[in-house]
Short mmCIF file of C-alpha atoms in Angstrom, two decimals:
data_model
loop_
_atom_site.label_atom_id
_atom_site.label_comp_id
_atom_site.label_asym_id
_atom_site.label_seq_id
_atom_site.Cartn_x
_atom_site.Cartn_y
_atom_site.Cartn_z
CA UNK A 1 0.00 0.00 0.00
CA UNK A 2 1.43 3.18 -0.56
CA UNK A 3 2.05 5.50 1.52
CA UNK A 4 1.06 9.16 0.00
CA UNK A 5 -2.22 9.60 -1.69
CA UNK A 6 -1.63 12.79 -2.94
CA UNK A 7 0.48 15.76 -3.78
CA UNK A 8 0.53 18.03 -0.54
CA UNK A 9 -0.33 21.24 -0.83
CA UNK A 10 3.22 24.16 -0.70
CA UNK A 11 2.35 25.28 2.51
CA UNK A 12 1.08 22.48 3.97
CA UNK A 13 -1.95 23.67 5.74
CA UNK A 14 -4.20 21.59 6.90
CA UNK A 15 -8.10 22.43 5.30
CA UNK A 16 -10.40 22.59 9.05
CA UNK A 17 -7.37 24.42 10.60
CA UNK A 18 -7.95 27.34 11.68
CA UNK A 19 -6.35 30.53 9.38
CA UNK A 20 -3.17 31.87 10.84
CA UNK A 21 -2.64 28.81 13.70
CA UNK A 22 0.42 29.43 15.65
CA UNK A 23 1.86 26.26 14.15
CA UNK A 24 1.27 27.20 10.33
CA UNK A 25 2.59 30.60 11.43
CA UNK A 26 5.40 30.14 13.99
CA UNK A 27 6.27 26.51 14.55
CA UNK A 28 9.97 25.39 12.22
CA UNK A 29 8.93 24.65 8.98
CA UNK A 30 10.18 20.75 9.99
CA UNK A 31 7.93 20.08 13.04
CA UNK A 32 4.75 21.61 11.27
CA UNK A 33 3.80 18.26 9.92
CA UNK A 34 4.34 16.58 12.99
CA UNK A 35 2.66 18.97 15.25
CA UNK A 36 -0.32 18.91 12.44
CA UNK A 37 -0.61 15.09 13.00
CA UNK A 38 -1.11 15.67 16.31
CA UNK A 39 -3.83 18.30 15.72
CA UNK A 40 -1.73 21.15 17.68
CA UNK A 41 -3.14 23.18 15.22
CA UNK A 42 -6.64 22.60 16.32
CA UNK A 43 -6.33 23.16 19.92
CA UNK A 44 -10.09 22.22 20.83
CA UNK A 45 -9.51 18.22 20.92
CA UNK A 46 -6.65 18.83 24.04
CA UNK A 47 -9.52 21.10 25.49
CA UNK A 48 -12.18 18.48 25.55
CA UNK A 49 -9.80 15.43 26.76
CA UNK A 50 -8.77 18.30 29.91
CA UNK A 51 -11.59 19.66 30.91
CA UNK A 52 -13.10 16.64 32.55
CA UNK A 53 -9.57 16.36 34.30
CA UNK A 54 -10.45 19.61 35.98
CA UNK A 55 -13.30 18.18 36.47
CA UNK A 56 -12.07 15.45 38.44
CA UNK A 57 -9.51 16.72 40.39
CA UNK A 58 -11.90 20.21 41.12
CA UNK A 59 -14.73 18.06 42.80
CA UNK A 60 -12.17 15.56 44.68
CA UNK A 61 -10.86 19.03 46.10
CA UNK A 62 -14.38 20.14 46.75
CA UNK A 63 -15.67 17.20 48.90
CA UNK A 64 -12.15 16.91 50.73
CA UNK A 65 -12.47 18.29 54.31
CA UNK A 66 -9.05 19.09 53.77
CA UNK A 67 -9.64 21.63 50.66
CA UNK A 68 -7.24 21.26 47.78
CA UNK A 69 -3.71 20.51 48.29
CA UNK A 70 -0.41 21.50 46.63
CA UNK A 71 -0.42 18.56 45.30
CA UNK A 72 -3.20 19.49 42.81
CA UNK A 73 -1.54 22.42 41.45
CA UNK A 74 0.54 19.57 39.89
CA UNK A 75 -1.93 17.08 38.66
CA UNK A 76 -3.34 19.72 36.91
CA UNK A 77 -0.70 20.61 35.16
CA UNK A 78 0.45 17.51 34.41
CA UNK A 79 -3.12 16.51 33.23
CA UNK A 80 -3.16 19.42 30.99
CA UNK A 81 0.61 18.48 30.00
CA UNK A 82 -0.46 15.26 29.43
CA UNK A 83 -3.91 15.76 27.37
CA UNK A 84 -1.64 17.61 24.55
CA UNK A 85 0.47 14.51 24.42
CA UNK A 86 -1.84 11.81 24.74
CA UNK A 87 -4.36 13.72 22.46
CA UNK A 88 -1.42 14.18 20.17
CA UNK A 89 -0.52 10.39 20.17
CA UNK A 90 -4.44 9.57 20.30
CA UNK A 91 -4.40 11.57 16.62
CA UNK A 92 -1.43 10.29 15.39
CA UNK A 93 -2.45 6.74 16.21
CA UNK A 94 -6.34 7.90 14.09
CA UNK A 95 -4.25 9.09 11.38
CA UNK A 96 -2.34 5.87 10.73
CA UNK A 97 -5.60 3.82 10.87
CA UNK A 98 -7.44 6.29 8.73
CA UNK A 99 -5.23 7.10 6.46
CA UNK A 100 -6.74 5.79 3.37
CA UNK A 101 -10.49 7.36 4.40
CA UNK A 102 -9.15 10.70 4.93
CA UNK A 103 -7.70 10.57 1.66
CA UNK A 104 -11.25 10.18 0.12
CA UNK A 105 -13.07 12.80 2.31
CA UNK A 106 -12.49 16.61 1.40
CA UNK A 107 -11.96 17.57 4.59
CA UNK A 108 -9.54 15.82 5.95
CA UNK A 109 -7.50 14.78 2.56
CA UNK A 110 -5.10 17.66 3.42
CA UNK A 111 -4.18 16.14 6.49
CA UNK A 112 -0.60 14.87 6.85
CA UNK A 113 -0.29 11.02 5.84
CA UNK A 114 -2.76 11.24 2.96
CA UNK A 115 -1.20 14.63 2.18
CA UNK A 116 2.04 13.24 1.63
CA UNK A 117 3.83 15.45 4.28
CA UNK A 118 4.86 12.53 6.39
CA UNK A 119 5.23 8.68 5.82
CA UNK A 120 3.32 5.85 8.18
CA UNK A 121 6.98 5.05 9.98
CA UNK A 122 7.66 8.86 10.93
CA UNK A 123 4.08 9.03 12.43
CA UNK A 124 4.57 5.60 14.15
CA UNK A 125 7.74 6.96 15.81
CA UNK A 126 6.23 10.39 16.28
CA UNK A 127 3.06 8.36 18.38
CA UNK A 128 5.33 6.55 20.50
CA UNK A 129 7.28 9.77 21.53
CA UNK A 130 4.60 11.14 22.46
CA UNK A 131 3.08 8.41 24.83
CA UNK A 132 6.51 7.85 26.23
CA UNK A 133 6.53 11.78 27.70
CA UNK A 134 2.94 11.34 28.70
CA UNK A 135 4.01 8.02 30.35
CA UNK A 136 6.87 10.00 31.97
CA UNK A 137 4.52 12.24 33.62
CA UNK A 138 1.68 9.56 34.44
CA UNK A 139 4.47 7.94 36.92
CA UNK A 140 4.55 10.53 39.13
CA UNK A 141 0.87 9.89 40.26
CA UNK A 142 0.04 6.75 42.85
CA UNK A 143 -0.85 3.60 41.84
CA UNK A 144 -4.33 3.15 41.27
CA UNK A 145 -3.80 6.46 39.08
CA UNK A 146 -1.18 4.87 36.81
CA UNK A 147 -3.30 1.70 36.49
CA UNK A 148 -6.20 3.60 35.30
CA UNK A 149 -3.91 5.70 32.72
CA UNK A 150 -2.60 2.75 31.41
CA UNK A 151 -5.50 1.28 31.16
CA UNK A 152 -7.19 4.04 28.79
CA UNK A 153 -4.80 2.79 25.80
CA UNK A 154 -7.08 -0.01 25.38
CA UNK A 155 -9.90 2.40 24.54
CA UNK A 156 -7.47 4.81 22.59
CA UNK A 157 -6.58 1.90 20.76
CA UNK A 158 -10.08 1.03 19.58
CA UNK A 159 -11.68 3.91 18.55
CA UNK A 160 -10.55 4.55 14.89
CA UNK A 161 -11.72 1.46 14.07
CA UNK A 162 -14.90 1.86 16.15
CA UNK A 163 -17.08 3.64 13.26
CA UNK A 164 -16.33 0.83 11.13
CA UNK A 165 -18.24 -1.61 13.25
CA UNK A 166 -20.56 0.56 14.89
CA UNK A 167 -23.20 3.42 14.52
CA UNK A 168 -22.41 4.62 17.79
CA UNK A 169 -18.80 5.33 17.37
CA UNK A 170 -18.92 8.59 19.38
CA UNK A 171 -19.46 6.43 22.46
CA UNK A 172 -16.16 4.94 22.35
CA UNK A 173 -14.59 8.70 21.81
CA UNK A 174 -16.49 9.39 24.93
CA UNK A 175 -15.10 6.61 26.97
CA UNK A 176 -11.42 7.84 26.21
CA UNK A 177 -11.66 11.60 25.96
CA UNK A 178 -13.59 11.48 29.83
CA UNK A 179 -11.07 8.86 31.43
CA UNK A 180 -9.50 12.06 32.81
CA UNK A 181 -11.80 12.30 35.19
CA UNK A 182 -11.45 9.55 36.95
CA UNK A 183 -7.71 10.05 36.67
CA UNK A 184 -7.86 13.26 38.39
CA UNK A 185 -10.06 12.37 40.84
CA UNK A 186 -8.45 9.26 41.27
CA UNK A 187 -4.90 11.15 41.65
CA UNK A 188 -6.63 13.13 44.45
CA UNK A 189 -8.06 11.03 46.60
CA UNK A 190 -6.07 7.56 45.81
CA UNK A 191 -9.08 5.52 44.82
CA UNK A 192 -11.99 5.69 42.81
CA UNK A 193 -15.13 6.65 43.88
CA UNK A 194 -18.83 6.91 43.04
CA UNK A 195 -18.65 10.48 41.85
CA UNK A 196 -15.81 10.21 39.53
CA UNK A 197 -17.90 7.42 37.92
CA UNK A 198 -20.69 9.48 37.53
CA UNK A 199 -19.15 12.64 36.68
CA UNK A 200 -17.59 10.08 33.64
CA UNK A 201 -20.79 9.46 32.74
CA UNK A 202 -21.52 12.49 32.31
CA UNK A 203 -18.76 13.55 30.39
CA UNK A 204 -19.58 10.29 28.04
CA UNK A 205 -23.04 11.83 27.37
CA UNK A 206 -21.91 15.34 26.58
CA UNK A 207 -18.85 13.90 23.88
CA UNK A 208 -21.48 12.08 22.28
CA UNK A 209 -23.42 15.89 21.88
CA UNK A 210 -20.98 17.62 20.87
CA UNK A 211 -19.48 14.37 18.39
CA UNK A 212 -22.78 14.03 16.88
CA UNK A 213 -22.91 17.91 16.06
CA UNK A 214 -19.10 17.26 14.73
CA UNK A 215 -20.08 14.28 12.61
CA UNK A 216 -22.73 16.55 10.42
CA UNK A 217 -19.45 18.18 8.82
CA UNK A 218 -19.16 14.65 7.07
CA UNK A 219 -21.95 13.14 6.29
CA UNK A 220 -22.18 13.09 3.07
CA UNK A 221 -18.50 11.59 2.77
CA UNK A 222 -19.31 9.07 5.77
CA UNK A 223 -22.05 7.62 3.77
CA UNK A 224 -19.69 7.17 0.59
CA UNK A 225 -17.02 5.48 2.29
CA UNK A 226 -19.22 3.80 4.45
CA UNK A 227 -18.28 5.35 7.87
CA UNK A 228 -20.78 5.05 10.34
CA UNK A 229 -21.62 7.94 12.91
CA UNK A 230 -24.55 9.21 15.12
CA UNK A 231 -24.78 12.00 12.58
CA UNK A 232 -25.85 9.42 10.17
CA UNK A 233 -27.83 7.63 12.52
CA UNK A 234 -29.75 10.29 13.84
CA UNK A 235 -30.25 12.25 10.60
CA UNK A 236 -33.21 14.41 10.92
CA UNK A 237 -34.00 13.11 14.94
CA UNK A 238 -30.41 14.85 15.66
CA UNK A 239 -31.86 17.84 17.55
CA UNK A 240 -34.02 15.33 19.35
CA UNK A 241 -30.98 12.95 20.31
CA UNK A 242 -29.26 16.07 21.24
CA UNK A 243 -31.73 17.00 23.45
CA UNK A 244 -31.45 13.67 25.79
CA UNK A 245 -27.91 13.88 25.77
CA UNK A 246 -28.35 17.38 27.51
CA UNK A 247 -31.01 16.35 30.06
CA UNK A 248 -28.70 13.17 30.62
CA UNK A 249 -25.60 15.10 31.22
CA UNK A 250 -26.75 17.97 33.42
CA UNK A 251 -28.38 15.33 35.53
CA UNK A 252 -25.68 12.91 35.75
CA UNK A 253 -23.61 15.64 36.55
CA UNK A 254 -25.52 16.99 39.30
CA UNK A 255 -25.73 13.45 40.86
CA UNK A 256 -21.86 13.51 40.84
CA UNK A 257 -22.47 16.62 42.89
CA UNK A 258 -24.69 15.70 45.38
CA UNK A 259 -23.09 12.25 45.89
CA UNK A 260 -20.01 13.95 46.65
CA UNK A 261 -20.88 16.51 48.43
CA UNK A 262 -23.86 15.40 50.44
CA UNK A 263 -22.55 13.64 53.69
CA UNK A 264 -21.31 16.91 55.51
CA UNK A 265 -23.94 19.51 55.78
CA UNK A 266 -21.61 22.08 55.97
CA UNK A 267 -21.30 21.64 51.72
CA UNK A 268 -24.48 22.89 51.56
CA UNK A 269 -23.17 26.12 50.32
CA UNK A 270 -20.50 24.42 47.98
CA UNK A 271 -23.40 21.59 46.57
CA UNK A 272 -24.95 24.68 45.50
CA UNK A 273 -22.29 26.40 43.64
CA UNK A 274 -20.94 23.06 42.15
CA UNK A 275 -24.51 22.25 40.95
CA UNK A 276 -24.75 25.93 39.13
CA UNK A 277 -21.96 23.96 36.99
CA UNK A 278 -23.77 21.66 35.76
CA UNK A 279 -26.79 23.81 35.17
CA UNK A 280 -24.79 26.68 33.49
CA UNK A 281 -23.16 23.79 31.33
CA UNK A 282 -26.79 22.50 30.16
CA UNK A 283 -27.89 26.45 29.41
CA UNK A 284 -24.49 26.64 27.14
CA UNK A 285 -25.76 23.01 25.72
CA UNK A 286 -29.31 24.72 24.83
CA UNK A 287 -27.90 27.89 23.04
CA UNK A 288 -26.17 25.09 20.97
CA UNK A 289 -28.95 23.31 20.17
CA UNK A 290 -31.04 26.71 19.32
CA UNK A 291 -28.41 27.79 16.80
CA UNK A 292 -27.44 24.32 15.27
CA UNK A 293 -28.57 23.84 11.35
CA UNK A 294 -26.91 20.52 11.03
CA UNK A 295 -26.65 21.21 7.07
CA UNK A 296 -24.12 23.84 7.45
CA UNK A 297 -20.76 22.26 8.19
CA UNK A 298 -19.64 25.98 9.06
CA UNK A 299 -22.06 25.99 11.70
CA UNK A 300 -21.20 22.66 12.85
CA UNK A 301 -17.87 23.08 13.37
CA UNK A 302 -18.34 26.78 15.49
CA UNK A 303 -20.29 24.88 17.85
CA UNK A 304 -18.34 21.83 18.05
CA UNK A 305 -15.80 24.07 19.02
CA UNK A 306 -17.48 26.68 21.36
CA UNK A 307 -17.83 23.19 23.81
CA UNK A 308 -14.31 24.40 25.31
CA UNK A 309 -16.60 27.17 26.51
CA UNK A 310 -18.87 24.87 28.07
CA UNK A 311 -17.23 22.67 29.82
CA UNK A 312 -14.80 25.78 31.33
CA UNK A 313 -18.58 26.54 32.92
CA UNK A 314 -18.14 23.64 35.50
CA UNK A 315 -14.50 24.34 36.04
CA UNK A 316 -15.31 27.64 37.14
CA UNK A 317 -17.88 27.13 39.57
CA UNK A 318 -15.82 24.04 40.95
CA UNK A 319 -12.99 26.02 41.32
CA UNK A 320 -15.59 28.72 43.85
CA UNK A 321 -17.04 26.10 45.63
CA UNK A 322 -13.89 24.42 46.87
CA UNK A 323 -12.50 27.80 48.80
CA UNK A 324 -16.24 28.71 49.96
#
């Protein structure tokens, strides 16, 4: 098989970057195709595969009648450290499997392996760089952390192939991009606990909104190829879907909440804050659904990406209730 498709374009760009990216415009001309495989250019994906990190680690630190520690200064940053790599190796590792559908969908044909810009054995080695940092990091957590990171390759592993078997592949992007939840929370407090694995639930229910609304960009070129997606799926019911993916992530989130929070009366104050959260995230999750027109990939892809927005709306309240 070979392993170029197509004559890249001279500068390279990739098409659903955004203009003027600080990698097409700063980045050495030699790392741009690297850093493009691992969607640095498109800074959204790292957003999405943190934000349920701070999550995590923000309601661990809430229920803790400690408060936060030092200690979480650091597995924040290392989460956030860590969701560029691991999101960057998590891409890579997509590219290599997809390789020959990108090539055949517009959008994505300008991408870097079916662009010609790098070969399958430079991304291979550029993937497991990548995880080795991450892992690097990762080993500075306890045990039960590290056990659960490692653990997430198996479901980084499966989901390229995922919408190739299944019309629900935006589940199995769920179940890796929220694992950082219970990493967090796990990092925290040593061990897992109910909250984390409903506050992961929750996380799995809003990927698969704001998937589904990423999906519509491709439709058309799913169904060619014969990629499967909820976009697909859902067609014309989308808004409806969409809908009961809200409902079921403001709720599960607010569970997560109360769980944690509700054995010491004194959270009262802090349930109340934390659950604002999850009600300010559903609000940000209706104005999405009010603007959406799921035949204009423009639109799509604005909304896909003003989810960093949304899920900052938990971190933010999180972040009040723990020094109330």
């Amino acid at each position: 098989m070979p392993e170029t498709t197509q004559i890249p374009e001279p500068d390279g760009q990739v098409a659903d970057a955004p203009r003027g990216n600080w990698v097409d415009r700063y980045a050495p001309a030699w790392s741009r195709p690297y850093l493009r495989l691992s969607r640095a250019d498109r800074p959204i994906g790292t957003w999405l595969l943190f934000l349920p990190c701070l999550w995590g680690v923000g309601l661990a630190a809430a229920a803790d009648p400690a408060g936060p520690r030092q200690w979480d200064i650091w597995i924040i940053l290392g989460c956030g450290i860590g969701a560029f790599l691991m999101r960057g190796a998590g891409c890579t590792w997509n590219d290599i499997s997809d390789r020959d559908f990108d090539a055949a969908v517009e959008r994505t044909k300008s991408r870097p392996l079916p662009s010609g810009q790098v070969t399958v054995r430079q991304a291979v080695i550029w993937m497991i760089v990548q995880a080795l940092i991450a892992a690097l990091i990762l080993f500075t957590y306890n045990t039960a952390t590290i056990m659960l990171g490692v653990a997430s390759l198996v479901l980084v592993a499966i989901y390229p192939f995922a919408k190739r078997f299944t019309w629900w592949p935006q589940v199995f992007l769920g179940l890796a991009f929220n694992w950082g939840a219970l990493v967090a929370w796990t990092a925290h407090t040593g061990s897992l606990g109910l909250p984390a694995l409903l506050l992961y639930a929750a996380g799995i229910s809003w990927t698969l909104f704001y998937d589904t609304i990423y999906a519509h960009q491709d439709k058309e070129d799913d169904a060619t190829i014969g990629i499967k997606s909820t976009a697909r799926l859902f067609a014309d019911r989308t808004k409806t879907w969409l809908r009961g993916f809200m409902f079921v992530t403001v709720g599960l989130m607010s569970l997560a909440v109360i769980v944690a929070l509700a054995a010491d009366v004194s959270n009262a104050l802090k349930m109340a804050i934390a659950l604002c959260g999850a009600w300010g995230l559903g609000w940000h999750m209706t104005w999405q659904l009010v603007r959406l027109d799921t035949e204009d990939p423009d639109n799509c892809l604005r909304l896909f990406r003003s989810n960093r927005d949304a899920g900052l709306i938990p971190v933010l309240f999180l972040a009040v209730a723990i020094f109330v």
